[in-house]
CSV table of N, CA and C in Angstrom, one decimal:
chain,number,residue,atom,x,y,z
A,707,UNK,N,-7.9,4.1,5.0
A,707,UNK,CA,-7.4,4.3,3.7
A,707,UNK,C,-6.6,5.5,3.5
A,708,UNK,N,-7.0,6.2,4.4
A,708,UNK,CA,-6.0,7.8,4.4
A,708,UNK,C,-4.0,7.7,4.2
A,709,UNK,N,-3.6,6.6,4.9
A,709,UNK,CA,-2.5,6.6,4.5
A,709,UNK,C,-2.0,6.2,3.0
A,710,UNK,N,-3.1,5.6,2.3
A,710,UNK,CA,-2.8,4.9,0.8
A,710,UNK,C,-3.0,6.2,0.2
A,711,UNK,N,-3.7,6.4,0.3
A,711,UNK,CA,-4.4,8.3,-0.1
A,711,UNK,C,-3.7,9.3,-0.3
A,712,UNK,N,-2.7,9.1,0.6
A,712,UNK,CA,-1.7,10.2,1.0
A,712,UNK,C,-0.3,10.0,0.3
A,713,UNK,N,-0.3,8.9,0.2
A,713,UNK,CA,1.1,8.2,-0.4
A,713,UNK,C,0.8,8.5,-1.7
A,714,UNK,N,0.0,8.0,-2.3
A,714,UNK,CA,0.1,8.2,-3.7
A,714,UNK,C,-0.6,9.8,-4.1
A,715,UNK,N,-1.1,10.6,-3.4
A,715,UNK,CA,-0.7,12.5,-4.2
A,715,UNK,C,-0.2,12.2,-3.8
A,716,UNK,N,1.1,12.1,-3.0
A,716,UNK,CA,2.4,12.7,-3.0
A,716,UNK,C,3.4,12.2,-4.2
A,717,UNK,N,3.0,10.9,-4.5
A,717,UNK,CA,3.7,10.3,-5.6
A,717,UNK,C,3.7,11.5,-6.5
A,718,UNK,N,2.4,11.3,-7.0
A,718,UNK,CA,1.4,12.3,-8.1
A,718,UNK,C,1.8,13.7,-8.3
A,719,UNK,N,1.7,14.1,-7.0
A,719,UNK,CA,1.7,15.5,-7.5
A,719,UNK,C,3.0,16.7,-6.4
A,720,UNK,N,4.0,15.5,-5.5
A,720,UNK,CA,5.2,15.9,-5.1
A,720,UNK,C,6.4,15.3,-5.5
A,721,UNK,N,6.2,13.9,-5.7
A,721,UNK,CA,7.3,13.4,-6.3
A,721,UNK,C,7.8,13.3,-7.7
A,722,UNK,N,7.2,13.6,-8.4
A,722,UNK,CA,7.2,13.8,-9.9
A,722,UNK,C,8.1,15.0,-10.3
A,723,UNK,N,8.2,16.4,-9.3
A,723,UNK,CA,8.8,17.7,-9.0
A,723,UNK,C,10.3,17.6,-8.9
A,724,UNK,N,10.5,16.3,-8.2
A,724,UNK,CA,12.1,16.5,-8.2
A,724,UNK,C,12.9,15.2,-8.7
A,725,UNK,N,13.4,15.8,-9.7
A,725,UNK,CA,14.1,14.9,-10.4
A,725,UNK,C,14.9,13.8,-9.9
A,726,UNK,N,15.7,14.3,-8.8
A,726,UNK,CA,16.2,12.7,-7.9
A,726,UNK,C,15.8,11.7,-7.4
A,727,UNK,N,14.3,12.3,-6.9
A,727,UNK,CA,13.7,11.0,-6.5
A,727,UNK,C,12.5,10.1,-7.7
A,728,UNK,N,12.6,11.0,-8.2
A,728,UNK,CA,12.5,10.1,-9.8
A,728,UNK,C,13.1,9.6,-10.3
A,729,UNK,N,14.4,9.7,-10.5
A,729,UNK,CA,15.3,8.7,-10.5
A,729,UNK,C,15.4,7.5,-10.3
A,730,UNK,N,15.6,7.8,-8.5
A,730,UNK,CA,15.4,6.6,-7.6
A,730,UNK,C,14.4,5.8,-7.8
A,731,UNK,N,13.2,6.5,-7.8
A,731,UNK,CA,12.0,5.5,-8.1
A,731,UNK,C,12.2,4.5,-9.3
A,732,UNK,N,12.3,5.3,-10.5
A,732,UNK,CA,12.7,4.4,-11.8
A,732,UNK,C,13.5,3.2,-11.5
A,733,UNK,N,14.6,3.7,-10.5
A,733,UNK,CA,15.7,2.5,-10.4
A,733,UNK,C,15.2,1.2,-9.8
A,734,UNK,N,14.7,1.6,-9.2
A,734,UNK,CA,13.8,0.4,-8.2
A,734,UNK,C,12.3,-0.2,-8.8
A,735,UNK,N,11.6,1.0,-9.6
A,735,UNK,CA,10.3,0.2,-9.9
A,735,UNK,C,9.9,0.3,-11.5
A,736,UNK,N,11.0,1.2,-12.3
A,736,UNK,CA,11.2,1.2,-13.5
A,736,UNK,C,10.2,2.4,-14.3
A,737,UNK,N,9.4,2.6,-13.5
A,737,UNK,CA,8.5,4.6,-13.8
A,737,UNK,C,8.0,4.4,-12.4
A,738,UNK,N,7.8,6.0,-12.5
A,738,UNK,CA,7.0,6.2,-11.3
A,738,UNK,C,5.1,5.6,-11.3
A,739,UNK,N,4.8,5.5,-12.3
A,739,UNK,CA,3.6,5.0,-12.6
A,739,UNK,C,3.3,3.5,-12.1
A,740,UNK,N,4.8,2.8,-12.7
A,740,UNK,CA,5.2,1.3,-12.0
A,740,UNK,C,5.5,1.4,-10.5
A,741,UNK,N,5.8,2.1,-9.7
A,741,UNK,CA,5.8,2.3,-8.3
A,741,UNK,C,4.3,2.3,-7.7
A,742,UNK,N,3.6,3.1,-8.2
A,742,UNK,CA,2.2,3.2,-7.7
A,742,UNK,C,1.2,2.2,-8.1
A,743,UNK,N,1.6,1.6,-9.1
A,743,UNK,CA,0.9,0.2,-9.1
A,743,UNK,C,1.1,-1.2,-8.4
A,744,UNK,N,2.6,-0.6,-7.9
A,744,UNK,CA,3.4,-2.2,-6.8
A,744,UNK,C,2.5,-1.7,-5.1
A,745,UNK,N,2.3,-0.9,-5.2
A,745,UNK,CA,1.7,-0.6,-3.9
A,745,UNK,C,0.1,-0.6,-4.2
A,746,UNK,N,-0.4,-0.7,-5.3
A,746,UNK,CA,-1.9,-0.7,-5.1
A,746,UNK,C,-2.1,-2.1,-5.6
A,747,UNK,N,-1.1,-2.4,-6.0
A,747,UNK,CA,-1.3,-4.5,-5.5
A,747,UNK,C,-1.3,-4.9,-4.7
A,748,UNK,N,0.0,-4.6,-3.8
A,748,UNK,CA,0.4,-5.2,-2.3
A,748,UNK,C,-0.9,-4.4,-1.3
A,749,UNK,N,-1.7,-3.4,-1.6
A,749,UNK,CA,-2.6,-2.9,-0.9
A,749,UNK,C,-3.7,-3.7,-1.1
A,750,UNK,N,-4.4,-4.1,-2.5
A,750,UNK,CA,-5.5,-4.7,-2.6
A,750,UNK,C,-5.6,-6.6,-2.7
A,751,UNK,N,-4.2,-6.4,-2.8
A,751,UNK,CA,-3.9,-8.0,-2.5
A,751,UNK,C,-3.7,-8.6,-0.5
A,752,UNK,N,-3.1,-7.9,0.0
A,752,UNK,CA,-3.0,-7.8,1.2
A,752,UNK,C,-4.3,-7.4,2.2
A,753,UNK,N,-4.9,-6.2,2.2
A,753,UNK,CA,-5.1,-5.4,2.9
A,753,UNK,C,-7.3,-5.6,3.2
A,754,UNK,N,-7.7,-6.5,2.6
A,754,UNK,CA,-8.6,-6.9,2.3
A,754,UNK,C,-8.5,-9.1,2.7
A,755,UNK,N,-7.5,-9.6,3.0
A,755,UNK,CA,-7.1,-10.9,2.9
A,755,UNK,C,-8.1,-11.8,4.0
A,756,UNK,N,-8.4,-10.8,5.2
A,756,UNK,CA,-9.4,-11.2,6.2
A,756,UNK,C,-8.4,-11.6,7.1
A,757,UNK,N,-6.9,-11.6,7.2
A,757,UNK,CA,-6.0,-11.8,8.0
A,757,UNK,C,-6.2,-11.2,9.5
A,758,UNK,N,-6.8,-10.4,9.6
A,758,UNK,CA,-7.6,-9.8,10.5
A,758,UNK,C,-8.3,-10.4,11.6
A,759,UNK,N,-8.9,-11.5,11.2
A,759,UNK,CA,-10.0,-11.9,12.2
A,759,UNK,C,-9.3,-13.3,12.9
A,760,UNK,N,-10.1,-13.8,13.6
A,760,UNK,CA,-9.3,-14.7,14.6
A,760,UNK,C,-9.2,-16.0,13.7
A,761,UNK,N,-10.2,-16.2,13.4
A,761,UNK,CA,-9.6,-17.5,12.5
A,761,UNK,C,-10.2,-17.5,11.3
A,762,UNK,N,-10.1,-18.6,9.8
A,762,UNK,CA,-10.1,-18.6,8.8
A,762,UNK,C,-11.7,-18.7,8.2
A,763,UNK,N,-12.5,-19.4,9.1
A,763,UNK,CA,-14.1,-19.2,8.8
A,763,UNK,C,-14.3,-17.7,9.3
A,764,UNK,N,-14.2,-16.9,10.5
A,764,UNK,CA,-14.6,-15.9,10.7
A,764,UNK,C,-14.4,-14.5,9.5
A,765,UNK,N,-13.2,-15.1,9.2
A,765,UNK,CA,-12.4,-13.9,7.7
A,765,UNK,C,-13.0,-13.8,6.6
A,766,UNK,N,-13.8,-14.7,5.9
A,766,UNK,CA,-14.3,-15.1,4.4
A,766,UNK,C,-15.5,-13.8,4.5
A,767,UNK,N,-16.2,-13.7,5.5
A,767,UNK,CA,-17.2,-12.4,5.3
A,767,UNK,C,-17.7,-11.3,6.1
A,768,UNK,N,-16.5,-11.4,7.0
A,768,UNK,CA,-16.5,-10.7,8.5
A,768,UNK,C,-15.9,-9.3,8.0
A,769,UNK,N,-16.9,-8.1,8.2
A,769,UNK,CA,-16.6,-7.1,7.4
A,769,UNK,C,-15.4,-6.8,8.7
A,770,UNK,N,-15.8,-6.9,9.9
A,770,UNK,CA,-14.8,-6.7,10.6
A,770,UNK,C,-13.2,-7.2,10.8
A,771,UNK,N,-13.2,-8.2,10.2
A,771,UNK,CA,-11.8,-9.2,10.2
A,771,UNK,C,-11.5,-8.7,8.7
A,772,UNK,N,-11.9,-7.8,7.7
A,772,UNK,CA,-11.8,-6.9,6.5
A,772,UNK,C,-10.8,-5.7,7.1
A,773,UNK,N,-11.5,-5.1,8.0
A,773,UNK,CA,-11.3,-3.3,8.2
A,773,UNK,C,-9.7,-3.9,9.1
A,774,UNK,N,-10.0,-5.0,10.3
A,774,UNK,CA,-8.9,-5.3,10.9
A,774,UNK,C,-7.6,-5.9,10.0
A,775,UNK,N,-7.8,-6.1,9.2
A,775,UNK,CA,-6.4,-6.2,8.0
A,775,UNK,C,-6.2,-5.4,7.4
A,776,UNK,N,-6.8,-4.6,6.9
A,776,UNK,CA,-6.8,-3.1,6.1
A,776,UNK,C,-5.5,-2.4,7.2
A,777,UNK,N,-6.2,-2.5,8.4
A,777,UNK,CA,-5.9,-1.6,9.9
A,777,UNK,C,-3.5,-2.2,10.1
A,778,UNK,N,-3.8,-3.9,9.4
A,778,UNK,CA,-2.8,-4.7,9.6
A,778,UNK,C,-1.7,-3.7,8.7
A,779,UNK,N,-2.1,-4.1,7.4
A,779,UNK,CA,-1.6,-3.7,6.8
A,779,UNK,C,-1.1,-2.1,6.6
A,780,UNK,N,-1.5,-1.1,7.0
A,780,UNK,CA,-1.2,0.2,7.6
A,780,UNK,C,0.1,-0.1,8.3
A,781,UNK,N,-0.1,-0.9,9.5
A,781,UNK,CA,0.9,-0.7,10.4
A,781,UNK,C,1.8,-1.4,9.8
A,782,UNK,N,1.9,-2.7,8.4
A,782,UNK,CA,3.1,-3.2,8.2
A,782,UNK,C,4.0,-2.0,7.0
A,783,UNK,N,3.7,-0.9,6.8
A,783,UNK,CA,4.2,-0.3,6.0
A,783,UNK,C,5.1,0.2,6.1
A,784,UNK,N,6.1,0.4,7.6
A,784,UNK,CA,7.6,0.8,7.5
A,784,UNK,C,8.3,-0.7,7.1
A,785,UNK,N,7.5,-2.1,6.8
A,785,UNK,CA,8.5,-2.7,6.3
A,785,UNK,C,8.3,-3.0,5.0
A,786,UNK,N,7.8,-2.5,4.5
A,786,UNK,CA,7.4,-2.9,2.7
A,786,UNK,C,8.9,-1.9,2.1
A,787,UNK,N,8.9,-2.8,1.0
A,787,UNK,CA,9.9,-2.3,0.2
A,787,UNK,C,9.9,-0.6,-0.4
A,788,UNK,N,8.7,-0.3,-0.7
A,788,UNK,CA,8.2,1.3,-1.1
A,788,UNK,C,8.2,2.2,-0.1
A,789,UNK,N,8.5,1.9,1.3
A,789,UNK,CA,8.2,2.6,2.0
A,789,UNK,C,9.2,4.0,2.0
């Protein structure tokens, strides 16, 4: 969870500081408030899916096929749009 952690203080309490990339953000997610909610969807929608585990019965309650998409979703984050 440390990388979700990390991203948003920085939203919070570094990006807020400089007006350009406030900007930028707005342009794309319309406030910065609306940026941090497109990623704690795509985090809690995604990152929890059970995508993880080897197949579709193992995923439904396999805390492990849980943590291993959590783990997925980490690594897919240089291609998300927020990144």
């Amino acid at each position: 969870l440390n990388p979700i952690v990390q991203c948003l203080k920085y939203i919070q309490n570094t990006l807020v500081k400089d007006q350009a990339l406030v900007q930028l953000v707005e342009s794309k997610y319309g406030s910065v408030e609306n940026s941090i909610k497109a990623i704690l969807h795509d985090f809690f929608r995604r990152a929890f899916d059970g995508s993880g585990a080897d197949n579709f019965f193992e995923a439904g309650s396999c805390i492990d096929g849980r943590l291993t998409s959590a783990w997925n979703w980490c690594q897919e984050l240089p291609e998300k749009d927020y990144y």
